[in-house]
Coordinates of C-alpha atoms in Angstrom, one line a residue:
X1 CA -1.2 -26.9 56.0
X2 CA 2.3 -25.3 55.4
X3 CA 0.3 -21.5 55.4
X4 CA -1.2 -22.6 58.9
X5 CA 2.5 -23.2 60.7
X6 CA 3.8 -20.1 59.3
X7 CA 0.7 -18.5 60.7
X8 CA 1.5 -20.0 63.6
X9 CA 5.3 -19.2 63.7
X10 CA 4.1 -15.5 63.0
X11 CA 1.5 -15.7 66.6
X12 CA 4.4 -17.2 68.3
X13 CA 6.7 -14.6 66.6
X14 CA 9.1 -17.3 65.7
X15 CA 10.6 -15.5 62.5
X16 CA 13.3 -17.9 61.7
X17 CA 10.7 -20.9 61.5
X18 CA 8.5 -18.3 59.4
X19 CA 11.0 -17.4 57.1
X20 CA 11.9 -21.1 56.7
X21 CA 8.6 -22.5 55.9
X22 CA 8.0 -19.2 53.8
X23 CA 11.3 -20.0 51.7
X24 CA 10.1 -23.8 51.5
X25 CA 6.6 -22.5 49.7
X26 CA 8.7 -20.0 47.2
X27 CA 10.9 -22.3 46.7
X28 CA 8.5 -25.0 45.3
X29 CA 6.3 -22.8 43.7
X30 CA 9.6 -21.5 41.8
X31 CA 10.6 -25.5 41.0
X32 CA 6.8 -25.7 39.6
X33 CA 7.5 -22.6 37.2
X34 CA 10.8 -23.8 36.3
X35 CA 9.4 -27.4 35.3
X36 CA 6.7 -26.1 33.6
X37 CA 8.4 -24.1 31.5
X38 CA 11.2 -26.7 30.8
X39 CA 8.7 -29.3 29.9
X40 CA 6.6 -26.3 27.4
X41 CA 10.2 -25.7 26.1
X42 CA 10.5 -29.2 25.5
X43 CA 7.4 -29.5 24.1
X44 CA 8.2 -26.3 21.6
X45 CA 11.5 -28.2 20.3
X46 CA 9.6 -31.5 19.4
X47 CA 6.7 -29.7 17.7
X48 CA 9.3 -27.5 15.9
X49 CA 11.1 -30.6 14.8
X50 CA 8.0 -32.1 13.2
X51 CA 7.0 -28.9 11.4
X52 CA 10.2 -28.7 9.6
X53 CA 10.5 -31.9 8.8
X54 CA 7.0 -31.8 7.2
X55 CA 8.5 -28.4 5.3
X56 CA 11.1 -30.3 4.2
X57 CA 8.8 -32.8 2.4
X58 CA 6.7 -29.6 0.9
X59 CA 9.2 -28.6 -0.8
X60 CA 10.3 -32.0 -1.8
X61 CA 6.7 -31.8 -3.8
X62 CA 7.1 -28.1 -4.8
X63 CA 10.6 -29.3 -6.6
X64 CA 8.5 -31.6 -8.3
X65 CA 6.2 -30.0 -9.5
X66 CA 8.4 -27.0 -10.7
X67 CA 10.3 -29.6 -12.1
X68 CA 7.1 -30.9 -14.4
X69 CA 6.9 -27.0 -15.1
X70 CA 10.1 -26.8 -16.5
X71 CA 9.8 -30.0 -18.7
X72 CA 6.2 -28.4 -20.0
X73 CA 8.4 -25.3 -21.5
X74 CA 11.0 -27.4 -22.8
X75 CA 8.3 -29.4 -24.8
X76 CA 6.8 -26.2 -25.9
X77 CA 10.1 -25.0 -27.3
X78 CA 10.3 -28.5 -29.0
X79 CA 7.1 -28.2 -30.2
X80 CA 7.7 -24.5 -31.5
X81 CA 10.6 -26.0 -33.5
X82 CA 8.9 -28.5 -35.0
X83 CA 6.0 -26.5 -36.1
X84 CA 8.5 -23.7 -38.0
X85 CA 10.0 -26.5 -39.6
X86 CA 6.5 -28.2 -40.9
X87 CA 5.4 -24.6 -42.1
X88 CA 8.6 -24.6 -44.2
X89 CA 7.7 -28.1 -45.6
X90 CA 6.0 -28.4 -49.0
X91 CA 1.8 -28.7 -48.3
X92 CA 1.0 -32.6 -47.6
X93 CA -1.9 -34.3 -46.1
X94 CA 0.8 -35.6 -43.2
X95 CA 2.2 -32.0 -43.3
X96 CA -0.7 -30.5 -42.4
X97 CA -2.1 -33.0 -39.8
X98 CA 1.3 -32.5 -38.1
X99 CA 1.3 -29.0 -37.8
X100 CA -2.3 -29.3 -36.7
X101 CA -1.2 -31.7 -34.0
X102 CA 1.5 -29.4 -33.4
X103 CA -0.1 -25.9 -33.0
X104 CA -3.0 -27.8 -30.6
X105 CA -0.3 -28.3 -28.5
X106 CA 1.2 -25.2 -28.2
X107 CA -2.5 -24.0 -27.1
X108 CA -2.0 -25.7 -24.0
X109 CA -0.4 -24.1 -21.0
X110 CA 1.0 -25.2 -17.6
X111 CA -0.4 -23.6 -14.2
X112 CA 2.4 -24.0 -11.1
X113 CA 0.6 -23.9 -8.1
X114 CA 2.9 -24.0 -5.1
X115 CA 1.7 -25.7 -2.2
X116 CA 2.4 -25.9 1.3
X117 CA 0.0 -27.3 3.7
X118 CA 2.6 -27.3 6.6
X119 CA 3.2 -23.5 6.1
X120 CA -0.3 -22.6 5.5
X121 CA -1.0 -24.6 9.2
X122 CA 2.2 -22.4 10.6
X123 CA 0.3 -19.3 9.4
X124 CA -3.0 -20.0 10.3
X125 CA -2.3 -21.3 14.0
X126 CA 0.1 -18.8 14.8
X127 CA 2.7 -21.4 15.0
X128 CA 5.6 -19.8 13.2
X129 CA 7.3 -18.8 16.5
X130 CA 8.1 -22.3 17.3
X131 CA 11.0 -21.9 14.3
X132 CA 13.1 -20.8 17.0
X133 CA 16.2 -19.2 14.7
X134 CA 15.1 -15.9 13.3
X135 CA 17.1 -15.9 10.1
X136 CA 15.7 -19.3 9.2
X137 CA 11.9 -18.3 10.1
X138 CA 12.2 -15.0 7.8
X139 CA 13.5 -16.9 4.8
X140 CA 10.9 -19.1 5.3
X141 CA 8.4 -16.6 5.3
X142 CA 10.5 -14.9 2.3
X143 CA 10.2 -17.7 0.3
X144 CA 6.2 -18.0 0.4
X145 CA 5.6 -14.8 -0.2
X146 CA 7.9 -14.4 -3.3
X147 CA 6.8 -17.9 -4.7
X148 CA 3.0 -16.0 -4.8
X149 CA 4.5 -13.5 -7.0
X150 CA 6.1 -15.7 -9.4
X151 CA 3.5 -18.3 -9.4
X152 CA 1.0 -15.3 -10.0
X153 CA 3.8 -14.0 -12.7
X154 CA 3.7 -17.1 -14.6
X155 CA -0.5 -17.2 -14.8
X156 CA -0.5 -13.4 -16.2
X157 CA 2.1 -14.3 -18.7
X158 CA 0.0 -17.4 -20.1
X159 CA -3.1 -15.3 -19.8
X160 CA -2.0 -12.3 -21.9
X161 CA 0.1 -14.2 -24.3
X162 CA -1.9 -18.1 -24.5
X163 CA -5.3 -17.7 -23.7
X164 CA -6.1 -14.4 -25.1
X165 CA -3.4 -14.3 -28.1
X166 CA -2.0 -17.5 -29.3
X167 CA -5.3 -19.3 -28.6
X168 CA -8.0 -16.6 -29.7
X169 CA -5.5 -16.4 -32.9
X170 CA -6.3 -20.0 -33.4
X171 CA -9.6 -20.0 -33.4
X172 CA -10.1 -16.5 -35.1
X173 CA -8.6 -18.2 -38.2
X174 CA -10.3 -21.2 -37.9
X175 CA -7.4 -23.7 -37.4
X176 CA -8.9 -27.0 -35.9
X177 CA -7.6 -28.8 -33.0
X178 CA -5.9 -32.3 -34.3
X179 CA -5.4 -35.0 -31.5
X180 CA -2.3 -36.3 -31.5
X181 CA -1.2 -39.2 -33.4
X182 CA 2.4 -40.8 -31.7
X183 CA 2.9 -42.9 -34.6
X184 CA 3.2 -40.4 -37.3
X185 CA 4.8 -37.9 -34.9
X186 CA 7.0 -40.5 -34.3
X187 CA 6.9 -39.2 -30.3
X188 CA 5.1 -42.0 -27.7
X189 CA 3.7 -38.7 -26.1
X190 CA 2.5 -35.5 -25.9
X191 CA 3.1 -32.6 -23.4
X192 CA 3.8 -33.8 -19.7
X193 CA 0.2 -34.6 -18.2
X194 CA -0.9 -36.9 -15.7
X195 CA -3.6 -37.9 -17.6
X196 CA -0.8 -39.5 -20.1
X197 CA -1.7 -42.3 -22.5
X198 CA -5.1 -42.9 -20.8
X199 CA -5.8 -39.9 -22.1
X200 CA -4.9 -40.3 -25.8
X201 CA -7.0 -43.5 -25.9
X202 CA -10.0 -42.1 -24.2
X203 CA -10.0 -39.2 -27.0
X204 CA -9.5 -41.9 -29.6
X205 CA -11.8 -44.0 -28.5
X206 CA -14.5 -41.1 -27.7
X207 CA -13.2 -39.1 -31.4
X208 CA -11.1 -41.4 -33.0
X209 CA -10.6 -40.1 -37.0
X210 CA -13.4 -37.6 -37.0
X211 CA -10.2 -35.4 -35.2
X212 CA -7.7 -37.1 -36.9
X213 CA -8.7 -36.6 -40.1
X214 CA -9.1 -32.8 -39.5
X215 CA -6.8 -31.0 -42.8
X216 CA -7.2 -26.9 -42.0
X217 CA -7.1 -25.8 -45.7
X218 CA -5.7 -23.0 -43.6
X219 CA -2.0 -24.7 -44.6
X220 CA -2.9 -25.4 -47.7
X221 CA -2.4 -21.3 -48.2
X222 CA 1.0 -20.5 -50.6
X223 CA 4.3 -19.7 -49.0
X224 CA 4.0 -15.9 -49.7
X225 CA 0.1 -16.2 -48.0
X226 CA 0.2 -13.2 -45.1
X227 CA -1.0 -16.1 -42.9
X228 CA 2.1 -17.3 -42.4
X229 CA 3.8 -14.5 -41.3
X230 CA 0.8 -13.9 -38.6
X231 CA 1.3 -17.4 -37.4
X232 CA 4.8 -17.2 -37.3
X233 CA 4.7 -14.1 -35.3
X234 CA 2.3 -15.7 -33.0
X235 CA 4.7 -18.6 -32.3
X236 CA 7.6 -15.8 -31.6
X237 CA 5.8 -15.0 -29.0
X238 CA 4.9 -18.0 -27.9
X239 CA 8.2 -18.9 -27.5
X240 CA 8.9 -16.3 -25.4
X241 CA 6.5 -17.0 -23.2
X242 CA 7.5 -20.5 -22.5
X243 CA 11.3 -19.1 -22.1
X244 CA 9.8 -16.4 -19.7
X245 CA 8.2 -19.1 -17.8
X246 CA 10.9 -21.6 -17.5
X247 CA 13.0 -19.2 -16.4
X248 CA 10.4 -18.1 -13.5
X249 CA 10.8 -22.0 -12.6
X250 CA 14.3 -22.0 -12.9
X251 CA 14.2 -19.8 -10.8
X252 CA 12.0 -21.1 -8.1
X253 CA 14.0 -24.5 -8.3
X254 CA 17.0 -22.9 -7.3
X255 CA 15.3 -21.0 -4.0
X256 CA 13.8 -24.3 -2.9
X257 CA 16.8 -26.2 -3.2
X258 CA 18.6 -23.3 -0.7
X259 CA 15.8 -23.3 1.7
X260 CA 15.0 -26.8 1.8
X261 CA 19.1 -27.2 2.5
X262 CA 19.0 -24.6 5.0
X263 CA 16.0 -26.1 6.5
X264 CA 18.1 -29.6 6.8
X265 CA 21.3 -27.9 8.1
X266 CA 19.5 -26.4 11.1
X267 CA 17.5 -29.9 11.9
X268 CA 21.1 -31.8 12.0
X269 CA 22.0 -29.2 14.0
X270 CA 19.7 -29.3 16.4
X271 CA 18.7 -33.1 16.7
X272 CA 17.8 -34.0 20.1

């Protein structure tokens, strides 16, 4: 309708009218950008707001579960202590179920996965613009991408040094794995695991003292046995690996605890 009286302002060569109902069309198809780009705008902020706030409770998990990481080691290092102070006690049948129990759980190991399905969503849907502040996006970003590296530090170490040393020692020399037995370890648990005392009862239940009874005349070998300095050296190392990989969680605390702060910082700033 409005194209029709300019047309017909233009016939009657009745510019001012034209140019009038010309500005009224550019005007209001300006007002319709503008609007549409506030309301996309508006949009952006809100879906920004809930993406961080989910990041914020991913790394709330990731703390945890570097957290349980950390604990793992420090049990190792317990158990590493514990197990150099059985091989210096005098050959027992309690002596050597206790370092069995011991050394079978210094063949576990501890894999940190770092999860994020927020970020991964970011990633994949090309979302990560929304993050509007640039410094904030790229430590984001930075923070994924050096997790990978630790987390893929971490599995190498217990790879080399657990799987393929420790462990293959273990069995080369035919020490048995001994379930563990709270009462004479005088400990209510284990290492950390989810599976916790369900688990201990199901493999008591399912093995009960056909496990518990297992002695490894390995230990019953003399102090001077070369044995013993081969399983010492094994633990040496094992120890070291569990510091190495505490420290990688340490580590990875600490960044998580500054990203997730700088993550909250910029979400008070910006409440709407």
């Amino acid at each position: 309708m409005i194209f029709s009286r300019i047309i017909g302002h233009v016939k009657k060569q009745q510019w001012t009218g034209a140019f009038i109902e010309l500005a009224i069309v550019v005007l209001g198809v300006f007002i319709g950008l503008q609007a549409n780009n506030w309301n996309q705008a508006r949009q952006n902020r809100a879906a920004e707001t809930v993406y961080l706030r989910a990041l914020t409770k991913d790394f709330n998990s990731i703390e945890t579960s570097v957290q349980t990481q950390i604990d793992f080691e420090t049990t190792i290092a317990h158990f590493i202590n514990q197990s150099l102070d059985e091989i210096d006690a005098p050959p027992s049948k309690n002596r050597n179920l206790r370092l069995g129990m011991l050394l079978s759980q210094l063949a576990a190991r501890s894999t940190l996965k770092i999860e994020s399905p927020t970020f991964r969503e970011l990633q994949s849907s090309g979302h990560l613009g929304l993050i509007r502040d640039r410094a904030l996006r790229g430590r984001i970003v930075e923070y994924f991408f050096q997790t990978r590296r630790w987390e893929s530090a971490l599995d190498r170490n217990n790879a080399a040094f657990v799987d393929n040393g420790y462990d293959v020692f273990l069995r080369t020399h035919g020490v048995e794995g001994v379930l563990w037995d709270p009462t004479l370890m005088n400990e209510p648990s284990a290492l950390p695991s989810k599976l916790g005392a369900d688990y201990l009862k199901l493999m008591h239940a399912q093995y009960g003292d056909r496990i518990l009874a297992g002695r490894n005349p390995e230990f019953d070998r003399p102090p001077g046995d070369p044995f013993w300095g081969q399983l010492r050296q094994q633990l040496n190392w094992r120890a070291f690996i569990a510091g190495r990989n505490e420290s990688i969680a340490i580590h990875i605390k600490k960044v998580t605890e500054t990203v997730k702060a700088k993550t909250l910082a910029y979400l008070k700033a910006h409440r709407s």
